[in-house]
XYZ file of C-alpha atoms in Angstrom:
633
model
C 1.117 -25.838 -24.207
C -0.093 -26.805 -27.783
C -2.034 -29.669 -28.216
C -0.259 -32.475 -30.589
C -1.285 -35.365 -32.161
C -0.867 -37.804 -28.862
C -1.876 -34.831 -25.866
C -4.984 -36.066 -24.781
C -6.669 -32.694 -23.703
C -9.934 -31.390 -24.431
C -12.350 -28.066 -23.310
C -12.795 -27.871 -19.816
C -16.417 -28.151 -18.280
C -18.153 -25.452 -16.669
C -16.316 -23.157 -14.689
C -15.511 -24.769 -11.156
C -16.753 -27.639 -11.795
C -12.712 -29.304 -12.238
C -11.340 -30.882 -9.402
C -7.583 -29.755 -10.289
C -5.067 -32.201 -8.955
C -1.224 -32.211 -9.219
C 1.104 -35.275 -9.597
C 4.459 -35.076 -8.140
C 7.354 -37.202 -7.715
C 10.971 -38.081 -8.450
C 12.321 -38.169 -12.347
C 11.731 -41.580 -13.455
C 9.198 -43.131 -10.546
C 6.493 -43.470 -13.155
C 4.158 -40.104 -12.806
C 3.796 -39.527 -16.625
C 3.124 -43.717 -16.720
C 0.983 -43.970 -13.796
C -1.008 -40.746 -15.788
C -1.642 -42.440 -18.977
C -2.403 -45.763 -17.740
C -4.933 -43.481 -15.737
C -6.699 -42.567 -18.304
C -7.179 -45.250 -20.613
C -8.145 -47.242 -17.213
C -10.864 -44.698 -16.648
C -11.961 -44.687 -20.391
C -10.848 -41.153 -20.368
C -8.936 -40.679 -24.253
C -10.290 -40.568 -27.393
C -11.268 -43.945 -29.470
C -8.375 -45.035 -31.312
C -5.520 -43.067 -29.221
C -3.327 -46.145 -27.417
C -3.596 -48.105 -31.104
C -2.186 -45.297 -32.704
C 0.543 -44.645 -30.467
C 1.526 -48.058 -30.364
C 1.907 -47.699 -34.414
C 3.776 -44.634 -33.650
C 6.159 -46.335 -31.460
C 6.632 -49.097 -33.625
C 7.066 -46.691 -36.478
C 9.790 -45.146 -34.008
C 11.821 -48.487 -33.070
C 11.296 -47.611 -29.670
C 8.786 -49.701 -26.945
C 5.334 -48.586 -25.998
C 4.991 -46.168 -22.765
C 2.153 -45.246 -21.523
C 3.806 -41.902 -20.566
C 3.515 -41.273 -24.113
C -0.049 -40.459 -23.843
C 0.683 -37.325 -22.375
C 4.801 -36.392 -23.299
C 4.208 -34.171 -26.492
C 7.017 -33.057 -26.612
C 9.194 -34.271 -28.910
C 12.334 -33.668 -26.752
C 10.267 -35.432 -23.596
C 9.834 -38.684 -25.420
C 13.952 -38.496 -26.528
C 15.475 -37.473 -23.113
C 12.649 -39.528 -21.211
C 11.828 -36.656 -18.879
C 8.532 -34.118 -18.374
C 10.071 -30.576 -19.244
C 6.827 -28.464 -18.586
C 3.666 -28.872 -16.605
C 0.794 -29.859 -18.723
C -3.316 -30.189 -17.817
C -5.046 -32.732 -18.464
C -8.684 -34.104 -17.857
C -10.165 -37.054 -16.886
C -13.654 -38.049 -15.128
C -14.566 -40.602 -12.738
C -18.184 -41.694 -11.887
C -18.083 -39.235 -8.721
C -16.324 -36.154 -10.298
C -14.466 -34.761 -13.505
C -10.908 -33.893 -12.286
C -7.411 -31.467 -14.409
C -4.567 -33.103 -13.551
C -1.713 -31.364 -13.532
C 1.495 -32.968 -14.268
C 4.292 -31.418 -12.808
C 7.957 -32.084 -13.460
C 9.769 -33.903 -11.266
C 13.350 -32.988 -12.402
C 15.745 -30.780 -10.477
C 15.819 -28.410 -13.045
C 12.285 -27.622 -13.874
C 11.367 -27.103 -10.189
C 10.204 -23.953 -11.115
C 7.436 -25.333 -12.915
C 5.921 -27.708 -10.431
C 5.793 -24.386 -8.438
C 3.668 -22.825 -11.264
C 1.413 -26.142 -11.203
C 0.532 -27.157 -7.910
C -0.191 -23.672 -6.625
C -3.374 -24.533 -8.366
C -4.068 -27.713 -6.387
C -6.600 -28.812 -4.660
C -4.702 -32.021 -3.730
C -2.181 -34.420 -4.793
C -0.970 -37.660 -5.830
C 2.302 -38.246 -4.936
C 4.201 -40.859 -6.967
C 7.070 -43.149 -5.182
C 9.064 -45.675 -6.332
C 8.923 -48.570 -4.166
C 11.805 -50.114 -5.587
C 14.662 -46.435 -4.672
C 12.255 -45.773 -1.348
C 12.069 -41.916 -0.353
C 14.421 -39.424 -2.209
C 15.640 -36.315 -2.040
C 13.301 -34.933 -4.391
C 10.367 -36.622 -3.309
C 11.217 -34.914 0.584
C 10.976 -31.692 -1.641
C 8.087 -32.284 -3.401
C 6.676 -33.671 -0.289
C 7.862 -30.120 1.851
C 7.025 -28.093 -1.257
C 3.316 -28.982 -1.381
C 2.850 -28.346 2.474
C 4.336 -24.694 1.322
C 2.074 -24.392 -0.884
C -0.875 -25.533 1.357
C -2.035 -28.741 -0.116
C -2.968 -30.378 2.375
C -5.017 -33.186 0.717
C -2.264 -35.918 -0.434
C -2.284 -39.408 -1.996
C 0.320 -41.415 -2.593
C 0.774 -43.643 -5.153
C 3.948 -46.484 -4.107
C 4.469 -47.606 -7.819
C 6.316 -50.371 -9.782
C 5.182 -52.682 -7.463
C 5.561 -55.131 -10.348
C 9.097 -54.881 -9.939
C 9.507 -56.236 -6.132
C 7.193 -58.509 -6.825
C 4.520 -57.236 -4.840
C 6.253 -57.693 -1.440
C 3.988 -56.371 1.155
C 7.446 -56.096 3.214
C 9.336 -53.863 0.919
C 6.194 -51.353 0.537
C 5.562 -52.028 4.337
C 8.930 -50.602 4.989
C 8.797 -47.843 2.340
C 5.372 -46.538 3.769
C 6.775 -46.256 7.289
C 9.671 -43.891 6.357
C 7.518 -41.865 3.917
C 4.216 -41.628 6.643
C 7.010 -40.505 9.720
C 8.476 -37.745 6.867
C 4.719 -36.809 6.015
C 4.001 -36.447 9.520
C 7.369 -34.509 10.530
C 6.226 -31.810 7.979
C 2.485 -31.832 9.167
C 1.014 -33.762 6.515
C -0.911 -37.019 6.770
C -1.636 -39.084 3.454
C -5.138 -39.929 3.045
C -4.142 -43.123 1.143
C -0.681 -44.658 -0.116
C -1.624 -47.405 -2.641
C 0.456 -49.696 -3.843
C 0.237 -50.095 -7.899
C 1.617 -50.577 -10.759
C 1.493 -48.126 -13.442
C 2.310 -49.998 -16.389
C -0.030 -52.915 -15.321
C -2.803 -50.647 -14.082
C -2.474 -52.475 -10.874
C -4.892 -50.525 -8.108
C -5.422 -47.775 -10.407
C -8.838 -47.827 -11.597
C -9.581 -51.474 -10.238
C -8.694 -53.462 -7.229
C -5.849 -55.727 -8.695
C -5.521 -59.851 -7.767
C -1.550 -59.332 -7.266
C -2.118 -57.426 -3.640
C -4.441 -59.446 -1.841
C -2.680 -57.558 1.412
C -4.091 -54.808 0.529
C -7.268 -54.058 1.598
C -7.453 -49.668 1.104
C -8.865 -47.480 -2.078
C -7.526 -47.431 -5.171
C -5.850 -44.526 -6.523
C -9.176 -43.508 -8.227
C -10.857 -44.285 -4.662
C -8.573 -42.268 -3.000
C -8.932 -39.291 -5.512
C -12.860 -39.346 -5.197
C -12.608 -39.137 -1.279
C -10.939 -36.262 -1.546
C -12.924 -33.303 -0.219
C -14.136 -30.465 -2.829
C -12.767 -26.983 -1.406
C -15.029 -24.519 -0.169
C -16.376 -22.268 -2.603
C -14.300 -18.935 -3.311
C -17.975 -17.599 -3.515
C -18.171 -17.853 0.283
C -14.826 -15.930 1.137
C -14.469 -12.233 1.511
C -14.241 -10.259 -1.976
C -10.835 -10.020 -3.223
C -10.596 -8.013 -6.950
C -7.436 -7.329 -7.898
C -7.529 -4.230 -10.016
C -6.007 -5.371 -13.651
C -5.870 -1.925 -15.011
C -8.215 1.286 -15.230
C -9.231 2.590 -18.716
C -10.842 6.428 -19.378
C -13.606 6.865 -21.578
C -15.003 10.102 -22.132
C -15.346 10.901 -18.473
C -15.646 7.473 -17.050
C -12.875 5.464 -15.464
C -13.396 1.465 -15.910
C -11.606 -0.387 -13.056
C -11.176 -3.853 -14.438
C -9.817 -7.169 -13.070
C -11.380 -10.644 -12.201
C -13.386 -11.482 -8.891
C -10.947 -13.881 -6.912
C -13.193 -14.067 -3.989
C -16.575 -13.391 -2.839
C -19.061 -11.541 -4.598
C -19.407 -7.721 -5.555
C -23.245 -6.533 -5.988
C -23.984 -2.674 -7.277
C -24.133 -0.660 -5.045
C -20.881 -1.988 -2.654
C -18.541 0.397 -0.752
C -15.629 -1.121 -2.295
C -11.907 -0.576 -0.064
C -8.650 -0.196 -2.058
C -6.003 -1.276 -0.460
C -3.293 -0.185 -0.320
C -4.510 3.413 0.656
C -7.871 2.693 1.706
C -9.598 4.977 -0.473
C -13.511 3.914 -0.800
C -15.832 4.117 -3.346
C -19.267 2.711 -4.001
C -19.845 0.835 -7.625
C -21.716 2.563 -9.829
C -22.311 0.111 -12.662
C -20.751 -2.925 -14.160
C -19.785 -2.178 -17.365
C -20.055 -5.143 -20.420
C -19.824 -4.815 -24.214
C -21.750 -7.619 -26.035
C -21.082 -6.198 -29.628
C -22.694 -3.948 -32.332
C -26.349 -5.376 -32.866
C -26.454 -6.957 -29.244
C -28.786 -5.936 -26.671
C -26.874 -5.105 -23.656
C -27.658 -6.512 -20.587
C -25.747 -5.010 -17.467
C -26.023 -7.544 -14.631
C -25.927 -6.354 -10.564
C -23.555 -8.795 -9.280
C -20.862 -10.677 -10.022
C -18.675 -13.732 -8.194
C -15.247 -15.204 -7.359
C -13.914 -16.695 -11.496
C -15.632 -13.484 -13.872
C -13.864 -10.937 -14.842
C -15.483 -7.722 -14.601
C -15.487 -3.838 -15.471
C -16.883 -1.771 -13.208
C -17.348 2.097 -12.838
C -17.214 3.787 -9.394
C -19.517 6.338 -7.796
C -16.301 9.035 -6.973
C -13.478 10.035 -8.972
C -10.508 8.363 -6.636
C -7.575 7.456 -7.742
C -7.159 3.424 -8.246
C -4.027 1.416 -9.910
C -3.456 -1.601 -11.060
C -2.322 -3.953 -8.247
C -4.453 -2.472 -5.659
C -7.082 -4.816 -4.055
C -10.723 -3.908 -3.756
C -12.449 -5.681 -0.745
C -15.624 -4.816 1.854
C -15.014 -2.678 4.431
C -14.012 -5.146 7.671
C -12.526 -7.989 5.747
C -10.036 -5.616 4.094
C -6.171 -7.309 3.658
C -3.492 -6.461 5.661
C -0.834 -4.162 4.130
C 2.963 -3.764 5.057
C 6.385 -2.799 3.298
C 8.253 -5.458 5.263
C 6.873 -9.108 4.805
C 8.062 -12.282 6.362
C 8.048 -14.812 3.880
C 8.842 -18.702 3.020
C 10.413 -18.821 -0.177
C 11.146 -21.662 -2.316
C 14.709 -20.321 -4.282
C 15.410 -21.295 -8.004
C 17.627 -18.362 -8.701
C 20.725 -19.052 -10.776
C 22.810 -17.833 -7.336
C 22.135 -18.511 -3.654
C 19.459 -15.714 -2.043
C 21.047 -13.650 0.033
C 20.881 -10.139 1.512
C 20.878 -6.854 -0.374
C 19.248 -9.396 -3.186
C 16.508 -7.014 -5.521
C 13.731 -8.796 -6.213
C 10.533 -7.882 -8.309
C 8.058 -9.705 -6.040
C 4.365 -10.642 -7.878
C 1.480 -10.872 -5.894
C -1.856 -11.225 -7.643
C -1.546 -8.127 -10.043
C 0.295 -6.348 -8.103
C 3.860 -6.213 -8.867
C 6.581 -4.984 -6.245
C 10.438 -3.958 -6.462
C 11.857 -5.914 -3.160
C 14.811 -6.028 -1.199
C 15.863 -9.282 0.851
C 16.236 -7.220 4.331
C 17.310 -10.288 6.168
C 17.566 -13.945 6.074
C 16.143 -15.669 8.931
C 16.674 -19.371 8.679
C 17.046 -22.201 6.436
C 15.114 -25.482 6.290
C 16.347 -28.738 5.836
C 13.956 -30.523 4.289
C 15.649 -33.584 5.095
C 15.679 -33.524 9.008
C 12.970 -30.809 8.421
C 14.804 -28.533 11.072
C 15.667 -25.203 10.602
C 18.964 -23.709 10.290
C 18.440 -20.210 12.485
C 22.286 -18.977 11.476
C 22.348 -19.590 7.589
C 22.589 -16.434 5.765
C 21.407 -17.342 2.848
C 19.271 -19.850 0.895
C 20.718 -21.905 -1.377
C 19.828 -23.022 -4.951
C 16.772 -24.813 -4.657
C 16.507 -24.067 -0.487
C 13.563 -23.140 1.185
C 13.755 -20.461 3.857
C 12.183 -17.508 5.481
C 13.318 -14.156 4.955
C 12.299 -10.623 5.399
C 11.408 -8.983 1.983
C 11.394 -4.754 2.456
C 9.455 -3.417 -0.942
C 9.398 0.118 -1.562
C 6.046 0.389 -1.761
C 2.949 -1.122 0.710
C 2.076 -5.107 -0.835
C -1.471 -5.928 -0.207
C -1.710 -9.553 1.051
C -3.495 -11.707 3.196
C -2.251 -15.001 5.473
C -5.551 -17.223 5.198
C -5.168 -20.440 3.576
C -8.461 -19.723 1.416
C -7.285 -16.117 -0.290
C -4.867 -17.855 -2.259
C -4.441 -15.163 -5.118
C -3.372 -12.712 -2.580
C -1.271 -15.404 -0.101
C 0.957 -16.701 -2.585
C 3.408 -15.047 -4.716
C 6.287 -15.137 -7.517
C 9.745 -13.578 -7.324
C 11.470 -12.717 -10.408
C 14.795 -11.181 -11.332
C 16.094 -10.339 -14.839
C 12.538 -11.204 -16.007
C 12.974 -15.174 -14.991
C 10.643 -16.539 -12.317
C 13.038 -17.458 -9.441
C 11.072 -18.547 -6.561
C 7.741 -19.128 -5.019
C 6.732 -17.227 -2.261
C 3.812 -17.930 1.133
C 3.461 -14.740 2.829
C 3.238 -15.080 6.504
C 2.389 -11.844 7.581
C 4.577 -8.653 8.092
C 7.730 -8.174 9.638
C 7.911 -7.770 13.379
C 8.697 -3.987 13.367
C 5.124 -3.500 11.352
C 3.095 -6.500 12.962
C 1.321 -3.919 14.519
C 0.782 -1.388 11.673
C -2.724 -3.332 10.309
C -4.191 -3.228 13.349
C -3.725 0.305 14.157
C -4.500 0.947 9.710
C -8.135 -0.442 11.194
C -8.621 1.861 13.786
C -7.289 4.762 11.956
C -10.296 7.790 11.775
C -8.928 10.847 9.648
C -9.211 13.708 12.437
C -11.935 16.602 12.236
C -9.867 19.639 12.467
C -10.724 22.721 15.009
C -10.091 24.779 12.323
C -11.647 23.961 8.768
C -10.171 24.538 5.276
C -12.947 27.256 4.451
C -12.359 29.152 7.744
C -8.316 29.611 6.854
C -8.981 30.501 3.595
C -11.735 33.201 4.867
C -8.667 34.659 6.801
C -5.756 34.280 4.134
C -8.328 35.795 1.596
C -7.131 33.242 -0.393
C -8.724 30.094 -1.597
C -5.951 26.980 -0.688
C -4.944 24.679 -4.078
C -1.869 23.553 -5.750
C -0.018 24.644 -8.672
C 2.086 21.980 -10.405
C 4.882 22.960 -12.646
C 5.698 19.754 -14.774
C 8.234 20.150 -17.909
C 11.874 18.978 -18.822
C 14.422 19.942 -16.591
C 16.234 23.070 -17.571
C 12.564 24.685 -18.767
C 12.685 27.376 -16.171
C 10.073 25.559 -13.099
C 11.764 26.449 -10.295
C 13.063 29.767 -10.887
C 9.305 30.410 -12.526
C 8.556 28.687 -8.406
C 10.468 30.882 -6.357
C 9.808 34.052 -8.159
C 5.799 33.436 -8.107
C 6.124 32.492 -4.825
C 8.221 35.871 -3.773
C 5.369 37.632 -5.490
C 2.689 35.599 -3.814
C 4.225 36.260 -0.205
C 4.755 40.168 -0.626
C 1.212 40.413 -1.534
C 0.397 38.376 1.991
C -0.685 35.223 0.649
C 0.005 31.845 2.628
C 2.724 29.972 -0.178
C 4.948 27.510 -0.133
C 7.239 25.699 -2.716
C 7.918 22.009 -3.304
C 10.958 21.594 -5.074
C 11.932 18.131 -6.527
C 15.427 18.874 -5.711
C 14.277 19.706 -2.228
C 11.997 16.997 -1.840
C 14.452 14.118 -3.130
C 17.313 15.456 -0.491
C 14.368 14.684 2.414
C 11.465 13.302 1.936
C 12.061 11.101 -0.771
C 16.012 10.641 -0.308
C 15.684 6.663 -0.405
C 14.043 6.862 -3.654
C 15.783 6.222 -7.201
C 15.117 7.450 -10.559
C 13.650 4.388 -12.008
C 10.088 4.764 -13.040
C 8.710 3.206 -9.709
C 10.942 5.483 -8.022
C 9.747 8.532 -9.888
C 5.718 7.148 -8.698
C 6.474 7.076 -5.728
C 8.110 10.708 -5.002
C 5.284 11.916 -6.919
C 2.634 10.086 -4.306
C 4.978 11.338 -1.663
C 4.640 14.706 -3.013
C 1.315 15.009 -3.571
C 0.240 14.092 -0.456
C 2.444 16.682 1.428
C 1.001 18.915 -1.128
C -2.609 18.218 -0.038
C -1.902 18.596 3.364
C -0.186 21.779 3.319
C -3.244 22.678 1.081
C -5.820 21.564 3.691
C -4.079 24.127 5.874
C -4.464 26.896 3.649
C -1.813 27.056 1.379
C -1.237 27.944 -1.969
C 1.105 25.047 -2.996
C 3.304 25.790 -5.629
C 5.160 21.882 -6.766
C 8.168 21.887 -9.134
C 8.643 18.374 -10.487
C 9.411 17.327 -13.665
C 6.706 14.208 -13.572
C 7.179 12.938 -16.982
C 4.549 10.793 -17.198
C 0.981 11.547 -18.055
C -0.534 9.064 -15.369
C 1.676 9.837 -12.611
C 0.401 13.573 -12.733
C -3.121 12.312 -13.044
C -2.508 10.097 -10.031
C -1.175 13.493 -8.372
C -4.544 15.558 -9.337
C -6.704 12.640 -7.887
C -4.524 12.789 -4.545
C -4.731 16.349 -4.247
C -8.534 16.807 -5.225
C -9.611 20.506 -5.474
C -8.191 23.480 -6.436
C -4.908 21.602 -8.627
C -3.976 23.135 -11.419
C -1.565 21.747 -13.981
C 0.891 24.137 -15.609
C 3.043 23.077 -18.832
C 6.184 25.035 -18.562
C 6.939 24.403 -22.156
C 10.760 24.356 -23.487
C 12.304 22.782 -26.266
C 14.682 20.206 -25.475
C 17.926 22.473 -27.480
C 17.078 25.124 -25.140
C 16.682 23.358 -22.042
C 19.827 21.666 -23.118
C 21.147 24.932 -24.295
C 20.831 26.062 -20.192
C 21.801 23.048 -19.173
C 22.520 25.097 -15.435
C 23.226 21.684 -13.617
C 25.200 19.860 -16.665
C 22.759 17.199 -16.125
C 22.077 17.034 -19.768
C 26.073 16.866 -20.824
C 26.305 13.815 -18.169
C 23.074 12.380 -19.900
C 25.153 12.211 -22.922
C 27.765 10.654 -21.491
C 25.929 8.380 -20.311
C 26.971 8.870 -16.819
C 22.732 9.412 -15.541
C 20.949 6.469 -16.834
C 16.542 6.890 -18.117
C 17.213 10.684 -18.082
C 14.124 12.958 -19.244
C 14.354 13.999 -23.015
C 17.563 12.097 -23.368
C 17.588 8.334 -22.816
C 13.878 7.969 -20.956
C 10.232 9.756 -21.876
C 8.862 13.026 -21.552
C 4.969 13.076 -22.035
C 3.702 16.581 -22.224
C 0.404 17.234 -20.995
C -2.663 17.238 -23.613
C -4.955 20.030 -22.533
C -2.758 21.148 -18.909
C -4.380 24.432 -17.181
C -1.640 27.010 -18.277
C 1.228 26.296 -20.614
C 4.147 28.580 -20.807
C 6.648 28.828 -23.366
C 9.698 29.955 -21.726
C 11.945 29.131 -24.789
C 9.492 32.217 -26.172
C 8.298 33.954 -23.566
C 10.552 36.267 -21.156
C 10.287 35.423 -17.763
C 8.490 38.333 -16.841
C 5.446 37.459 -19.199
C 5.328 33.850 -18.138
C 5.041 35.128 -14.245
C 2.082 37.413 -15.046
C 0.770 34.218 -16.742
C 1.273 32.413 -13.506
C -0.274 35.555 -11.421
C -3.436 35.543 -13.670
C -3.766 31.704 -13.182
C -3.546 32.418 -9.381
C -5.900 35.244 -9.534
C -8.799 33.141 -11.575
C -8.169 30.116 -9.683
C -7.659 31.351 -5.881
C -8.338 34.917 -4.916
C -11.359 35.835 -3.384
């Protein structure tokens, strides 16, 4: 949020060196008050700030708040209510803390979910006067989902009962048995006024009955979370960049600490690499200093020691304190979708960079946050609900269940490109609970009979041939006659055919551009393998994109050749065997190649032929002379 003329913020201090707290509670029981009396009490705005907001008010007509030290809005200060979570600093003599404010309003939920997952701790703000709500149950339930644990509470407007130690008594009681139904215990509950500064800052004449911290007491007892230094590494990969003939895996250390030199484990896949250098770029003119090691808060570019194939969302970690992997998760979910959560829901399900398309697979029970029992035969979750369900993504999710790997714990849902819930992974679904541990164990077999030793036999050398262009360009026919050929002369060849593959081995698989990944992973790996065992591979796929095919060469490894079978789109069109394209016009097949989605043809491929120019005969003794260079001994 921009800064205005009455947000107090300011540059924070050194990195980790913020104690960030989040303040909670019901619409209207005082948080953005209890906040700005906060801060003037601990000296904490600029000279000058209250006097001129009290001239603004007056200039307004309207009475001084204190909540106007920190509601810049313009539409807060006229409907009376925090719309958006906002940071804020302030120090004490002990510790400098970011506060984060978090709406307290039904409808911005989803924002105190965005806050307080960055919490240390909390203050939780009740108003003696309306006792425990319904929203302050939530807020209450929705921190223990979140995992803070650490929890103050601050019983305000105190003023307005007149201090009765009976009424705040009474109030403490129900809130301290709710606390304790949901596993929490407050380290404090303080009673204060905001708008006085009762118990805020300084102990305040009007309780004598109480004898506990104040709220800045309270805060400073709080304990300072072990350093993310300490815990295994967790980089999540942001992206990889080429240059010249270096790939740059970049992303930010979450956890731990990666030195040169490091075996790094990608998961999911497990591939392994060691880092070659870390990579920095201090400007023309600047010498460059490249350090050895880096730790949980930098972001970082590193180069690896192998050419594997990483992507974003993948998380590199030590071997031995890898994270678990699964397609089915078991989840708690906090639910702010416009419409109840229910099965057969899709989902695109964020966890750190990684980004996952999710199904709900099943709902398996609802909490009342009231009674804080849970409902075992609700099938769904309501607007606003928490519950646990089983989330089936097409594609493994790298996560862990520790309460310290928080970046790869916690997670966002989000459907039509609105955030809709928060997520706490719990660990994977019953029917893969044992998958991870057997992933550990898992030692890629020696074979009794090697690669080189088949291919000594075949008189072949093993590899893969993949035939990417539009479809209609001639790849499989170009397939199944070069494979013909291949097998007369006594060569060990087989064909994978998209259409083939999508009727089997990829049959649950769409055509939307995750889909398409995915068959082409699928692919490639059945390519390799039939390759370890001596094959020559030939794979018909149109694999539009650039990177996909590039993730398909890393899979595969030696002896893959790319081959452009090069058509223009009127003559594909004009062939148009299938009518694929005539339904593409109608608009009958949705993101279809060369019509209504991409087609990026490769830069500098191994072979192109031009079938739109070539007869087929020529472009087969193309393919046979590729085949001859490549793989015949």
């Amino acid at each position: 949020m921009a800064a205005s003329a009455t947000t107090p913020v300011r540059a924070p201090s050194s990195r980790g060196q913020d104690f960030p707290i989040v303040i909670v509670g019901h619409v209207d029981h005082g948080k953005s008050t209890l906040i700005g009396r906060l801060l003037n009490d601990t000296d904490s705005l600029p000279n000058g700030k209250v006097e001129e907001l009290r001239a603004s008010s007056v200039r307004r007509g309207v009475a001084f708040e204190w909540s106007f030290v920190m509601d810049a809005l313009q539409v807060e200060r006229d409907q009376g209510i925090t719309v958006d979570t906002t940071r804020i600093w302030f120090k004490t003599p002990r510790r400098s803390y970011v506060i984060i404010d978090a709406p307290g309003h039904k409808e911005f939920l989803k924002n105190m979910v965005t806050g307080a997952a960055s919490a240390r701790a909390a203050v939780l703000v009740v108003d003696v006067a309306r006792g425990v709500s319904e929203q302050t149950r939530r807020h209450a339930y929705l921190l223990n989902l979140l995992g803070v644990s650490q929890i103050a509470v601050a019983m305000n407007k105190m003023d307005l009962v007149d201090y009765d130690q009976a009424r705040y008594d009474l109030v403490k009681a129900e809130l301290e048995a709710y606390l304790a139904s949901i596993g929490l215990t407050a380290a404090a509950v303080v009673p204060v006024s905001a708008q006085k500064g009762d118990n805020l800052a300084g102990r305040s004449a009007a309780t004598p009955w109480y004898k506990g911290p104040t709220v800045v007491e309270a805060l400073d007892a709080f304990k300072a979370p072990a350093s993310a230094r300490d815990l295994p590494l967790r980089l999540p990969v942001q992206d990889v960049f080429k240059f010249d003939e270096r790939r740059v895996v970049v992303g930010r250390v979450e956890a731990g600490t990666v030195n040169l030199g490091d075996e790094l484990v990608f998961t999911p896949g497990g591939r392994r690499a060691r880092v070659a250098s870390f990579e920095t770029w201090a400007g023309p003119g600047t010498p460059r200093i490249v350090p050895r090691q880096a730790e949980a808060g930098e972001p970082i570019a590193i180069t690896l020691d192998q050419d594997i194939f990483v992507e974003r969302g993948q998380v590199a970690a030590l071997d031995g304190t890898t994270p678990a992997e699964a397609r089915r998760l078991r989840v708690r979910v906090f639910w702010l979708g416009r419409e109840p959560l229910k099965v057969g829901v899709r989902l695109k399900l964020k966890v750190a960079t990684g980004e996952y398309h999710v199904t709900v697979a099943r709902v398996l029970s609802v909490i009342d946050v009231h009674t804080v029992s849970e409902d075992l035969l609700a099938d769904v979750v309501e607007v606003g609900g928490i519950g646990d369900v089983i989330l089936e993504s097409r594609s493994p999710v790298a996560f862990d269940t520790e309460a310290g790997l928080r970046s790869t714990r916690r997670g966002v849902l989000v459907q039509d490109y609105r955030q809709v819930g928060g997520v706490l992974i719990q660990g994977a679904d019953e029917v893969e609970k044992e998958a991870p541990e057997k992933a550990s164990v898992l030692v890629a077999p020696t074979h009794s009979v090697t690669r080189r030793e088949r291919e000594v036999v075949n008189g072949h050398k093993a590899g893969v041939l993949w035939l990417t262009g539009l479809s209609g360009s001639g790849k499989s026919t170009l397939a199944m006659t070069l494979q013909r050929r291949l097998f007369e002369a006594g060569k060990q060849v087989t064909v994978l055919d998209g259409d083939a593959l999508r009727t089997g081995l990829s049959k649950d698989l769409d055509f939307t551009p995750e889909g398409r990944r995915e068959n082409i992973r699928r692919s490639a790996e059945a390519a390799r393998l039939l390759a370890e065992s001596g094959h020559i591979v030939i794979v018909s796929l149109i694999s539009p994109l650039a990177a996909d095919r590039d993730m398909a060469r890393q899979i595969i490894g030696e002896g893959f050749a790319e081959v452009y079978v090069s058509a223009s789109l009127d003559v594909c069109e004009g062939r148009d065997v299938k009518g694929l394209y005539a339904r593409a016009r109608a608009g009958e097949i949705p993101a279809f190649t060369g019509v209504s989605a991409p087609y990026e043809a490769p830069e500098t491929p191994d072979l192109t032929v031009d079938t739109g120019a070539e007869s087929p005969d020529q472009s087969l003794d193309r393919l046979l002379t590729l085949v001859s260079d490549r793989y015949l001994i």
